[in-house]
Short mmCIF file of C-alpha atoms in Angstrom, two decimals:
data_model
loop_
_atom_site.label_atom_id
_atom_site.label_comp_id
_atom_site.label_asym_id
_atom_site.label_seq_id
_atom_site.Cartn_x
_atom_site.Cartn_y
_atom_site.Cartn_z
CA UNK A 74 -2.30 -27.23 7.06
CA UNK A 75 1.23 -26.63 6.10
CA UNK A 76 0.35 -23.52 4.53
CA UNK A 77 -1.20 -22.30 7.56
CA UNK A 78 2.02 -22.93 9.55
CA UNK A 79 3.81 -21.24 7.01
CA UNK A 80 2.06 -18.25 7.18
CA UNK A 81 1.59 -18.40 10.98
CA UNK A 82 5.51 -18.54 11.41
CA UNK A 83 6.26 -16.00 8.50
CA UNK A 84 4.10 -13.31 9.71
CA UNK A 85 4.63 -13.45 13.42
CA UNK A 86 5.65 -10.74 15.63
CA UNK A 87 7.79 -11.70 18.55
CA UNK A 88 6.66 -10.33 22.07
CA UNK A 89 9.85 -8.20 22.08
CA UNK A 90 8.97 -6.57 19.06
CA UNK A 91 6.13 -3.98 18.14
CA UNK A 92 7.33 -3.94 14.56
CA UNK A 93 6.73 -6.74 12.28
CA UNK A 94 9.33 -8.53 10.35
CA UNK A 95 7.93 -8.28 6.98
CA UNK A 96 9.70 -5.03 5.94
CA UNK A 97 13.23 -6.49 7.13
CA UNK A 98 12.29 -9.93 5.49
CA UNK A 99 11.60 -8.29 2.27
CA UNK A 100 14.99 -6.16 2.20
CA UNK A 101 17.01 -9.25 2.92
CA UNK A 102 15.24 -11.32 0.06
CA UNK A 103 15.50 -8.25 -2.34
CA UNK A 104 19.33 -8.14 -1.36
CA UNK A 105 19.82 -11.77 -2.23
CA UNK A 106 18.20 -11.35 -5.59
CA UNK A 107 20.07 -8.14 -6.31
CA UNK A 108 23.48 -10.16 -5.41
CA UNK A 109 22.09 -13.03 -7.85
CA UNK A 110 21.52 -10.41 -10.69
CA UNK A 111 24.81 -8.88 -10.27
CA UNK A 112 26.60 -12.37 -11.10
CA UNK A 113 28.02 -12.69 -14.60
CA UNK A 114 26.99 -16.30 -14.87
CA UNK A 115 23.84 -17.65 -13.12
CA UNK A 116 24.90 -21.37 -12.28
CA UNK A 117 24.12 -23.79 -9.74
CA UNK A 118 26.40 -22.23 -7.14
CA UNK A 119 24.82 -18.84 -7.29
CA UNK A 120 21.55 -20.15 -7.25
CA UNK A 121 22.14 -21.88 -3.94
CA UNK A 122 23.79 -18.79 -2.51
CA UNK A 123 20.55 -16.85 -3.30
CA UNK A 124 18.38 -19.59 -2.02
CA UNK A 125 20.89 -19.86 1.25
CA UNK A 126 20.40 -16.17 1.90
CA UNK A 127 16.68 -16.24 1.34
CA UNK A 128 16.51 -19.38 3.74
CA UNK A 129 18.49 -17.75 6.24
CA UNK A 130 16.18 -14.49 6.25
CA UNK A 131 13.16 -16.94 6.68
CA UNK A 132 14.72 -18.64 9.63
CA UNK A 133 15.52 -15.56 11.19
CA UNK A 134 11.71 -14.47 10.82
CA UNK A 135 11.04 -17.75 13.07
CA UNK A 136 9.82 -19.78 9.96
CA UNK A 137 10.44 -23.53 11.06
CA UNK A 138 13.37 -25.05 9.30
CA UNK A 139 11.40 -27.84 7.56
CA UNK A 140 8.73 -25.32 5.70
CA UNK A 141 11.72 -23.32 4.61
CA UNK A 142 13.47 -26.29 3.27
CA UNK A 143 10.44 -27.50 1.62
CA UNK A 144 10.11 -24.04 -0.08
CA UNK A 145 13.73 -24.38 -1.33
CA UNK A 146 12.90 -27.59 -2.73
CA UNK A 147 9.91 -26.34 -4.58
CA UNK A 148 12.07 -23.45 -6.10
CA UNK A 149 14.73 -26.03 -7.11
CA UNK A 150 12.14 -28.18 -8.74
CA UNK A 151 10.83 -25.46 -10.78
CA UNK A 152 14.30 -23.99 -11.52
CA UNK A 153 16.25 -26.71 -13.03
CA UNK A 154 19.02 -25.16 -14.49
CA UNK A 155 20.40 -28.29 -16.30
CA UNK A 156 16.96 -28.35 -18.15
CA UNK A 157 16.96 -24.81 -19.17
CA UNK A 158 17.73 -24.20 -22.99
CA UNK A 159 20.43 -21.54 -23.92
CA UNK A 160 18.75 -18.06 -24.12
CA UNK A 161 16.21 -18.33 -21.41
CA UNK A 162 16.41 -15.55 -18.89
CA UNK A 163 17.73 -17.71 -15.53
CA UNK A 164 17.46 -14.55 -13.15
CA UNK A 165 13.84 -13.79 -14.33
CA UNK A 166 12.92 -17.56 -13.85
CA UNK A 167 14.31 -17.81 -10.50
CA UNK A 168 12.88 -14.50 -9.38
CA UNK A 169 9.34 -15.73 -10.51
CA UNK A 170 9.75 -19.19 -8.74
CA UNK A 171 10.31 -17.32 -5.49
CA UNK A 172 7.37 -15.14 -6.15
CA UNK A 173 4.98 -17.81 -6.76
CA UNK A 174 6.14 -19.69 -3.67
CA UNK A 175 5.65 -16.69 -1.48
CA UNK A 176 2.22 -15.83 -3.18
CA UNK A 177 1.00 -19.33 -2.12
CA UNK A 178 1.55 -18.82 1.23
CA UNK A 179 -0.55 -15.52 1.23
CA UNK A 180 -3.42 -16.95 -0.85
CA UNK A 181 -6.01 -19.19 0.44
CA UNK A 182 -6.90 -20.15 -3.06
CA UNK A 183 -10.40 -19.12 -2.97
CA UNK A 184 -11.99 -15.83 -4.01
CA UNK A 185 -14.28 -13.82 -1.43
CA UNK A 186 -17.62 -13.25 -2.09
CA UNK A 187 -18.18 -10.06 -4.27
CA UNK A 188 -21.56 -8.01 -3.83
CA UNK A 189 -23.81 -7.41 -7.07
CA UNK A 190 -25.82 -4.25 -7.48
CA UNK A 191 -28.65 -6.46 -8.92
CA UNK A 192 -29.85 -7.81 -5.38
CA UNK A 193 -29.44 -6.58 -1.83
CA UNK A 194 -26.28 -8.05 -0.21
CA UNK A 195 -25.86 -8.32 3.64
CA UNK A 196 -22.40 -8.08 5.03
CA UNK A 197 -21.70 -8.79 8.50
CA UNK A 198 -18.40 -7.06 10.37
CA UNK A 199 -16.66 -9.09 13.45
CA UNK A 200 -13.40 -8.48 15.08
CA UNK A 201 -11.82 -7.54 18.52
CA UNK A 202 -12.45 -4.77 20.48
CA UNK A 203 -10.38 -1.60 19.23
CA UNK A 204 -9.57 -3.17 15.82
CA UNK A 205 -11.32 -0.01 14.20
CA UNK A 206 -14.22 -2.25 13.01
CA UNK A 207 -16.94 0.57 13.31
CA UNK A 208 -14.87 3.06 11.26
CA UNK A 209 -13.93 0.32 8.48
CA UNK A 210 -17.53 -0.48 8.41
CA UNK A 211 -18.28 3.13 7.27
CA UNK A 212 -15.00 3.00 4.95
CA UNK A 213 -16.30 -0.32 2.88
CA UNK A 214 -19.87 1.50 2.59
CA UNK A 215 -18.00 4.64 1.35
CA UNK A 216 -15.74 2.83 -0.88
CA UNK A 217 -18.76 1.05 -2.65
CA UNK A 218 -20.81 4.21 -2.58
CA UNK A 219 -18.23 5.81 -4.83
CA UNK A 220 -18.67 2.74 -6.97
CA UNK A 221 -22.18 3.22 -7.64
CA UNK A 222 -23.54 0.90 -4.92
CA UNK A 223 -26.19 2.43 -2.61
CA UNK A 224 -24.98 0.96 0.75
CA UNK A 225 -26.68 1.49 4.29
CA UNK A 226 -25.38 0.78 7.81
CA UNK A 227 -26.64 -1.18 10.96
CA UNK A 228 -25.37 -0.71 14.56
CA UNK A 229 -25.95 -3.97 16.25
CA UNK A 230 -23.25 -3.29 18.81
CA UNK A 231 -25.01 -2.64 22.07
CA UNK A 232 -22.33 -3.54 24.28
CA UNK A 233 -19.77 -0.73 23.66
CA UNK A 234 -20.91 2.75 24.79
CA UNK A 235 -21.12 5.21 22.42
CA UNK A 236 -20.89 2.79 19.54
CA UNK A 237 -24.24 4.07 17.83
CA UNK A 238 -23.07 7.64 18.18
CA UNK A 239 -19.75 6.80 16.41
CA UNK A 240 -21.39 4.82 13.64
CA UNK A 241 -24.11 7.83 13.26
CA UNK A 242 -21.46 10.27 13.23
CA UNK A 243 -19.33 8.43 10.53
CA UNK A 244 -22.17 7.85 8.36
CA UNK A 245 -23.65 11.35 8.45
CA UNK A 246 -20.18 12.78 7.31
CA UNK A 247 -20.30 10.17 4.56
CA UNK A 248 -24.04 10.68 3.70
CA UNK A 249 -24.55 6.97 4.10
CA UNK A 250 -28.18 5.94 5.75
CA UNK A 251 -27.75 4.14 8.94
CA UNK A 252 -30.08 2.31 11.53
CA UNK A 253 -29.59 1.89 15.43
CA UNK A 254 -31.24 2.35 18.79
CA UNK A 255 -30.42 3.94 21.89
CA UNK A 256 -33.25 2.25 23.73
CA UNK A 257 -33.11 -1.28 22.36
CA UNK A 258 -30.71 -3.50 24.05
CA UNK A 259 -31.16 -6.61 21.88
CA UNK A 260 -28.52 -6.67 18.99
CA UNK A 261 -30.26 -9.52 17.30
CA UNK A 262 -33.63 -7.50 17.15
CA UNK A 263 -31.74 -4.03 15.94
CA UNK A 264 -29.88 -6.17 13.42
CA UNK A 265 -32.85 -7.74 11.88
CA UNK A 266 -34.89 -4.82 11.91
CA UNK A 267 -32.35 -2.49 10.23
CA UNK A 268 -31.81 -5.37 7.23
CA UNK A 269 -35.62 -5.35 6.74
CA UNK A 270 -35.79 -1.82 6.66
CA UNK A 271 -32.96 -1.22 4.04
CA UNK A 272 -34.20 -4.15 1.89
CA UNK A 273 -37.53 -2.31 1.52
CA UNK A 274 -35.70 0.97 0.73
CA UNK A 275 -33.99 -0.76 -2.23
CA UNK A 276 -30.34 -0.48 -0.43
CA UNK A 277 -27.97 -3.05 -2.56
CA UNK A 278 -25.44 -3.28 0.26
CA UNK A 279 -26.42 -3.76 4.07
CA UNK A 280 -23.63 -3.55 6.43
CA UNK A 281 -24.24 -4.86 9.90
CA UNK A 282 -21.65 -3.68 12.71
CA UNK A 283 -21.59 -5.96 15.48
CA UNK A 284 -19.97 -5.49 19.05
CA UNK A 285 -16.25 -6.20 19.31
CA UNK A 286 -15.23 -9.25 21.23
CA UNK A 287 -12.42 -11.43 22.86
CA UNK A 288 -12.47 -15.23 22.05
CA UNK A 289 -12.65 -15.55 25.79
CA UNK A 290 -15.81 -13.91 26.06
CA UNK A 291 -18.31 -16.88 25.51
CA UNK A 292 -21.44 -14.90 25.98
CA UNK A 293 -20.64 -12.31 23.04
CA UNK A 294 -19.58 -15.23 20.75
CA UNK A 295 -22.94 -16.69 21.35
CA UNK A 296 -24.59 -13.24 20.48
CA UNK A 297 -22.62 -13.20 17.52
CA UNK A 298 -23.73 -16.57 16.02
CA UNK A 299 -27.26 -15.27 16.81
CA UNK A 300 -26.97 -12.20 14.86
CA UNK A 301 -25.42 -14.22 11.83
CA UNK A 302 -28.19 -16.75 12.02
CA UNK A 303 -30.97 -14.09 12.21
CA UNK A 304 -29.55 -11.84 9.38
CA UNK A 305 -28.27 -14.54 7.25
CA UNK A 306 -25.32 -12.63 5.90
CA UNK A 307 -24.03 -13.17 2.34
CA UNK A 308 -20.29 -12.43 3.77
CA UNK A 309 -18.83 -12.11 7.01
CA UNK A 310 -15.85 -9.83 7.27
CA UNK A 311 -13.09 -10.41 10.13
CA UNK A 312 -11.49 -6.95 10.81
CA UNK A 313 -7.96 -7.49 12.39
CA UNK A 314 -5.66 -4.65 13.90
CA UNK A 315 -2.24 -5.01 12.23
CA UNK A 316 -0.50 -4.51 15.45
CA UNK A 317 -1.97 -7.52 17.02
CA UNK A 318 0.85 -9.60 16.72
CA UNK A 319 1.18 -13.46 17.87
CA UNK A 320 -2.14 -13.46 19.02
CA UNK A 321 -3.68 -13.02 15.57
CA UNK A 322 -3.78 -16.53 14.40
CA UNK A 323 -5.72 -17.78 17.67
CA UNK A 324 -8.05 -14.89 17.75
CA UNK A 325 -8.88 -15.15 14.05
CA UNK A 326 -9.70 -18.88 14.42
CA UNK A 327 -12.00 -18.36 17.37
CA UNK A 328 -14.18 -16.26 15.11
CA UNK A 329 -13.64 -18.63 11.99
CA UNK A 330 -15.14 -21.60 14.31
CA UNK A 331 -18.11 -19.49 15.50
CA UNK A 332 -19.29 -17.71 11.95
CA UNK A 333 -18.63 -18.47 8.44
CA UNK A 334 -15.72 -15.72 8.06
CA UNK A 335 -15.22 -15.11 4.30
CA UNK A 336 -12.88 -12.42 4.07
CA UNK A 337 -10.40 -10.27 6.25
CA UNK A 338 -9.72 -6.48 6.50
CA UNK A 339 -6.37 -5.38 7.95
CA UNK A 340 -6.49 -1.92 9.79
CA UNK A 341 -3.85 0.51 10.88
CA UNK A 342 -1.49 -0.29 8.30
CA UNK A 343 1.22 2.57 7.54
CA UNK A 344 4.10 2.97 5.26
CA UNK A 345 6.57 0.62 6.89
CA UNK A 346 3.60 -1.99 6.89
CA UNK A 347 3.88 -2.74 10.93
CA UNK A 348 1.87 -5.64 12.34
CA UNK A 349 2.48 -8.44 9.66
CA UNK A 350 1.18 -10.99 12.38
CA UNK A 351 -2.31 -9.89 11.41
CA UNK A 352 -1.67 -11.46 8.11
CA UNK A 353 -2.10 -14.87 10.20
CA UNK A 354 -5.60 -14.28 10.00
CA UNK A 355 -5.43 -15.52 6.30
CA UNK A 356 -4.39 -18.97 7.41
CA UNK A 357 -6.69 -19.17 10.72
CA UNK A 358 -9.62 -17.94 8.59
CA UNK A 359 -8.70 -19.55 5.11
CA UNK A 360 -10.02 -16.16 3.79
CA UNK A 361 -8.30 -13.73 1.75
CA UNK A 362 -7.59 -10.08 2.83
CA UNK A 363 -9.53 -7.97 0.61
CA UNK A 364 -8.99 -4.29 1.87
CA UNK A 365 -6.33 -2.56 4.03
CA UNK A 366 -6.95 0.49 6.25
CA UNK A 367 -3.97 2.95 5.89
CA UNK A 368 -5.25 5.83 7.80
CA UNK A 369 -8.10 7.47 9.47
CA UNK A 370 -9.74 9.40 6.79
CA UNK A 371 -12.44 7.69 4.77
CA UNK A 372 -10.43 7.46 1.62
CA UNK A 373 -7.38 5.90 3.43
CA UNK A 374 -8.75 2.42 2.41
CA UNK A 375 -7.12 0.24 -0.16
CA UNK A 376 -7.88 -2.94 -2.12
CA UNK A 377 -5.46 -5.76 -1.47
CA UNK A 378 -3.99 -7.63 -3.80
CA UNK A 379 -1.70 -10.52 -3.28
CA UNK A 380 0.68 -10.35 -6.13
CA UNK A 381 1.54 -6.55 -6.21
CA UNK A 382 1.89 -6.97 -2.51
CA UNK A 383 4.58 -9.81 -2.92
CA UNK A 384 6.14 -8.06 -5.96
CA UNK A 385 6.89 -5.19 -3.83
CA UNK A 386 8.23 -7.43 -1.28
CA UNK A 387 10.57 -8.84 -3.36
CA UNK A 388 11.57 -5.31 -4.70
CA UNK A 389 10.12 -6.12 -8.07
CA UNK A 390 8.00 -3.35 -7.87
CA UNK A 391 4.22 -2.47 -8.99
CA UNK A 392 4.58 -0.18 -12.13
CA UNK A 393 0.99 -0.53 -12.83
CA UNK A 394 -0.13 0.77 -9.33
CA UNK A 395 2.65 3.31 -9.52
CA UNK A 396 0.92 4.80 -12.56
CA UNK A 397 -2.53 4.81 -11.04
CA UNK A 398 -0.92 7.04 -8.34
CA UNK A 399 0.60 9.39 -10.89
CA UNK A 400 -2.88 9.43 -12.85
CA UNK A 401 -4.71 10.31 -9.47
CA UNK A 402 -2.35 13.26 -8.71
CA UNK A 403 -1.56 14.60 -12.23
CA UNK A 404 -4.36 15.27 -14.28
CA UNK A 405 -3.98 13.76 -17.88
CA UNK A 406 -4.12 17.04 -19.48
CA UNK A 407 -1.42 18.74 -17.42
CA UNK A 408 1.19 15.81 -17.96
CA UNK A 409 2.50 17.00 -21.37
CA UNK A 410 2.89 20.57 -19.77
CA UNK A 411 5.00 19.15 -16.90
CA UNK A 412 6.99 17.01 -19.32
CA UNK A 413 7.76 20.16 -21.59
CA UNK A 414 8.86 22.13 -18.40
CA UNK A 415 11.15 19.11 -17.45
CA UNK A 416 12.70 19.03 -21.10
CA UNK A 417 13.41 22.85 -20.81
CA UNK A 418 15.02 22.55 -17.66
CA UNK A 419 12.87 25.15 -16.31
CA UNK A 420 12.26 25.03 -12.57
CA UNK A 421 10.54 27.65 -10.57
CA UNK A 422 9.31 27.90 -6.93
CA UNK A 423 5.91 27.32 -8.30
CA UNK A 424 6.82 23.99 -9.99
CA UNK A 425 8.32 23.11 -6.42
CA UNK A 426 5.15 23.76 -4.84
CA UNK A 427 3.08 21.80 -7.29
CA UNK A 428 5.38 18.83 -6.90
CA UNK A 429 5.13 18.86 -3.14
CA UNK A 430 1.41 18.57 -3.76
CA UNK A 431 1.72 15.86 -5.81
CA UNK A 432 3.91 13.86 -3.45
CA UNK A 433 1.59 14.45 -0.45
CA UNK A 434 -1.24 13.09 -2.51
CA UNK A 435 0.55 10.20 -3.53
CA UNK A 436 0.37 9.05 0.18
CA UNK A 437 3.21 7.54 2.28
CA UNK A 438 6.74 7.87 0.42
CA UNK A 439 7.67 4.48 1.37
CA UNK A 440 4.70 2.90 -0.27
CA UNK A 441 5.40 4.93 -3.48
CA UNK A 442 9.23 3.71 -3.45
CA UNK A 443 8.10 0.21 -2.99
CA UNK A 444 6.02 0.41 -6.34
CA UNK A 445 9.42 1.01 -8.56
CA UNK A 446 11.56 -2.01 -9.47
CA UNK A 447 14.79 -2.17 -7.42
CA UNK A 448 13.60 0.11 -4.54
CA UNK A 449 12.34 -1.21 -1.28
CA UNK A 450 10.74 0.69 1.95
CA UNK A 451 14.01 0.35 3.65
CA UNK A 452 15.26 3.33 1.52
CA UNK A 453 13.61 5.71 4.05
CA UNK A 454 15.30 5.84 7.24
CA UNK A 455 13.09 4.92 10.29
CA UNK A 456 10.96 8.07 11.24
CA UNK A 457 12.38 10.07 8.11
CA UNK A 458 8.90 9.69 6.30
CA UNK A 459 6.81 11.77 9.02
CA UNK A 460 9.77 14.09 9.21
CA UNK A 461 10.11 14.45 5.47
CA UNK A 462 6.12 15.32 4.71
CA UNK A 463 6.50 17.47 7.95
CA UNK A 464 9.21 19.50 6.20
CA UNK A 465 7.24 19.61 2.90
CA UNK A 466 4.38 21.17 4.49
CA UNK A 467 6.60 23.71 6.31
CA UNK A 468 8.09 24.56 3.01
CA UNK A 469 4.58 24.92 1.49
CA UNK A 470 3.10 27.27 4.22
CA UNK A 471 6.18 29.42 3.71
CA UNK A 472 5.72 29.52 -0.34
CA UNK A 473 2.08 30.62 0.41
CA UNK A 474 3.42 33.58 1.74
CA UNK A 475 5.37 34.57 -1.62
CA UNK A 476 3.82 36.58 -4.60
CA UNK A 477 3.21 35.38 -7.81
CA UNK A 478 6.18 36.99 -9.40
CA UNK A 479 8.32 35.18 -6.83
CA UNK A 480 6.74 31.94 -7.27
CA UNK A 481 7.45 32.11 -10.98
CA UNK A 482 10.91 33.24 -10.84
CA UNK A 483 13.80 31.14 -12.06
CA UNK A 484 16.38 33.08 -9.81
CA UNK A 485 14.83 33.45 -6.16
CA UNK A 486 18.39 33.88 -4.82
CA UNK A 487 18.16 37.71 -5.66
CA UNK A 488 15.67 38.02 -3.01
CA UNK A 489 16.94 40.07 -0.35
CA UNK A 490 17.34 39.16 3.59
CA UNK A 491 14.51 41.83 4.36
CA UNK A 492 12.11 40.31 2.18
CA UNK A 493 13.12 36.51 3.37
CA UNK A 494 12.28 37.95 7.06
CA UNK A 495 8.77 39.17 5.95
CA UNK A 496 7.92 35.67 4.30
CA UNK A 497 9.06 33.99 7.51
CA UNK A 498 6.91 36.26 9.62
CA UNK A 499 4.07 35.57 7.23
CA UNK A 500 4.38 32.11 7.78
CA UNK A 501 4.70 31.96 11.49
CA UNK A 502 8.43 30.55 10.84
CA UNK A 503 12.02 31.59 11.50
CA UNK A 504 14.21 33.11 9.05
CA UNK A 505 16.45 30.02 9.02
CA UNK A 506 13.41 27.81 7.65
CA UNK A 507 13.29 30.19 4.79
CA UNK A 508 16.98 29.87 4.11
CA UNK A 509 16.45 26.39 4.47
CA UNK A 510 13.77 26.17 1.99
CA UNK A 511 15.81 27.91 -0.70
CA UNK A 512 18.59 25.57 -0.04
CA UNK A 513 16.09 22.81 -0.84
CA UNK A 514 15.03 24.64 -3.84
CA UNK A 515 18.51 25.00 -5.24
CA UNK A 516 19.20 21.45 -4.78
CA UNK A 517 16.03 20.36 -6.69
CA UNK A 518 16.67 22.96 -9.46
CA UNK A 519 20.13 21.46 -10.06
CA UNK A 520 18.52 18.19 -10.61
CA UNK A 521 15.91 19.59 -12.75
CA UNK A 522 18.39 21.14 -15.01
CA UNK A 523 20.01 18.00 -15.63
CA UNK A 524 17.00 16.70 -17.43
CA UNK A 525 17.18 19.87 -19.83
CA UNK A 526 17.31 18.66 -23.41
CA UNK A 527 15.09 15.51 -22.80
CA UNK A 528 13.08 15.04 -25.80
CA UNK A 529 9.35 14.12 -25.51
CA UNK A 530 8.79 11.03 -27.70
CA UNK A 531 6.18 10.92 -30.30
CA UNK A 532 3.00 9.19 -29.99
CA UNK A 533 3.71 5.46 -29.74
CA UNK A 534 7.50 5.89 -30.02
CA UNK A 535 8.55 4.58 -26.55
CA UNK A 536 12.15 3.93 -28.18
CA UNK A 537 12.63 7.44 -28.47
CA UNK A 538 12.20 7.84 -24.58
CA UNK A 539 14.80 4.99 -23.99
CA UNK A 540 17.13 6.88 -26.42
CA UNK A 541 16.89 10.10 -24.95
CA UNK A 542 16.36 9.26 -21.32
CA UNK A 543 19.25 6.99 -21.16
CA UNK A 544 20.59 5.13 -17.91
CA UNK A 545 23.77 7.37 -18.15
CA UNK A 546 21.72 10.86 -18.11
CA UNK A 547 19.57 9.27 -15.34
CA UNK A 548 22.44 8.23 -13.11
CA UNK A 549 23.40 11.81 -13.07
CA UNK A 550 20.07 13.01 -11.69
CA UNK A 551 19.24 10.27 -9.04
CA UNK A 552 20.89 10.70 -5.40
CA UNK A 553 23.88 8.32 -4.91
CA UNK A 554 21.98 6.50 -2.26
CA UNK A 555 19.17 5.76 -4.47
CA UNK A 556 21.12 4.59 -7.33
CA UNK A 557 23.00 2.13 -5.17
CA UNK A 558 19.51 0.63 -4.04
CA UNK A 559 18.39 0.29 -7.60
CA UNK A 560 21.44 -1.69 -8.13
CA UNK A 561 23.91 0.56 -10.03
CA UNK A 562 23.96 1.30 -13.61
CA UNK A 563 23.04 -2.23 -14.24
CA UNK A 564 19.93 -2.09 -12.01
CA UNK A 565 18.97 1.44 -13.57
CA UNK A 566 18.97 -0.16 -17.30
CA UNK A 567 16.82 -2.95 -16.11
CA UNK A 568 14.45 -0.44 -14.56
CA UNK A 569 14.15 1.67 -17.62
CA UNK A 570 13.37 -1.33 -19.87
CA UNK A 571 10.62 -2.43 -17.70
CA UNK A 572 9.30 1.38 -17.77
CA UNK A 573 9.55 1.34 -21.65
CA UNK A 574 7.96 -1.90 -21.88
CA UNK A 575 5.04 -0.85 -19.31
CA UNK A 576 1.71 -0.06 -21.26
CA UNK A 577 0.56 2.37 -18.43
CA UNK A 578 3.80 4.17 -18.47
CA UNK A 579 3.57 4.33 -22.49
CA UNK A 580 0.02 5.79 -21.88
CA UNK A 581 1.14 8.64 -19.86
CA UNK A 582 3.84 9.85 -22.46
CA UNK A 583 1.13 9.75 -25.07
CA UNK A 584 1.96 6.22 -26.56
CA UNK A 585 0.06 3.02 -26.62
CA UNK A 586 -2.80 1.69 -28.79
CA UNK A 587 -6.06 3.42 -29.06
#
């Protein structure tokens, strides 16, 4: 019960705010940990100051004093400085204790049902009206289709006009079989017929979409219970809109009391992680969040993992997730070539274009930053992310109007005004936009040139990377604001140590065991 209260308080958005407190809370906790890391000696005073800062941040986020005090006590029990022998890394032990306590808040302690390909599984989706449930059904099916499942969709939503049309359109686009009816008004009958049909067709993941409903709509809740009893789903997924705020807990609890909710999917999550009140659904349903929807497209659907999530919240990063992003956008055969160009200090307009492509493929910039230890989503100013992505797209449009010779040139400043005017016209932009693009090129070329002389380590020799790509070298490359965010030279050295010890990072540079 206490864990439920903690989550409910921690992730509740006030009525006056549309933005959740999570990003601000994460920034406050990260700063408290950073201040502790900057201390020469970690003693009781430093520990208390760190915990007091975290306590203050939690209280400002409307977490009850009693519960915050309890968390503080638990951390102190884990971190007994008097009992720690000399040589123990006190900073790491304190950070790990805070990490563990926050994970407990978000983790209900029981895994969700996982469908198996060996037999057909029925998954029923429930949620509020407007939560994005129908789209999420298709995303869930599409995700498993890519993993080798044979999914199918059943539209048992007879309440909302156009529900079957929407599911039909989404399913057709994703090439997933579907079932529904324009004539039948009984959702139970449609659900049963659809499930039976797809079982005969050997579909191993049958997804039933139900009508969106509110806890006050008693008739619709009774209908939901009847669909559940008739189809006997292996898993009921509660879909929650991330912007719902304070209503999250009560609404989720109402669904849990009606059907056996076993998992939660949170929709409409963006780079700033808005709508943290929706995470109250974890407490109300005692069920884990299994996916989050991060956009409208089918592939904007991510597996939710508590530990990497809390790790990013604390500014500890998620290097494994970061390397997954790198491998997704930069094919393995292109990585050595990119590193070679980096070591030579060669930077052309084409390289800038390719790197812009990679940045856009990696998703929201704030999410990428949060995967790196020492960074936080606060690094990007409010509204700055969309503006940056729009600017990158403008630059790429202008580069599309350039010739191959111009793209491969390392000295585009020789281009005359007349040619720049033609590039602007070809891209539908102003002359000043082209000038701005080349100013950005010069700025990036300057940073790139500072990496000249970087030696690529031999296979398995990551110590060579640490020697050549030292903190002093990197500090000249990073923008001052970014260096400050990491924690100065000390923070940069710690970051590079983590990069050197990360197996995924070693693999990228040709190292690691075979």
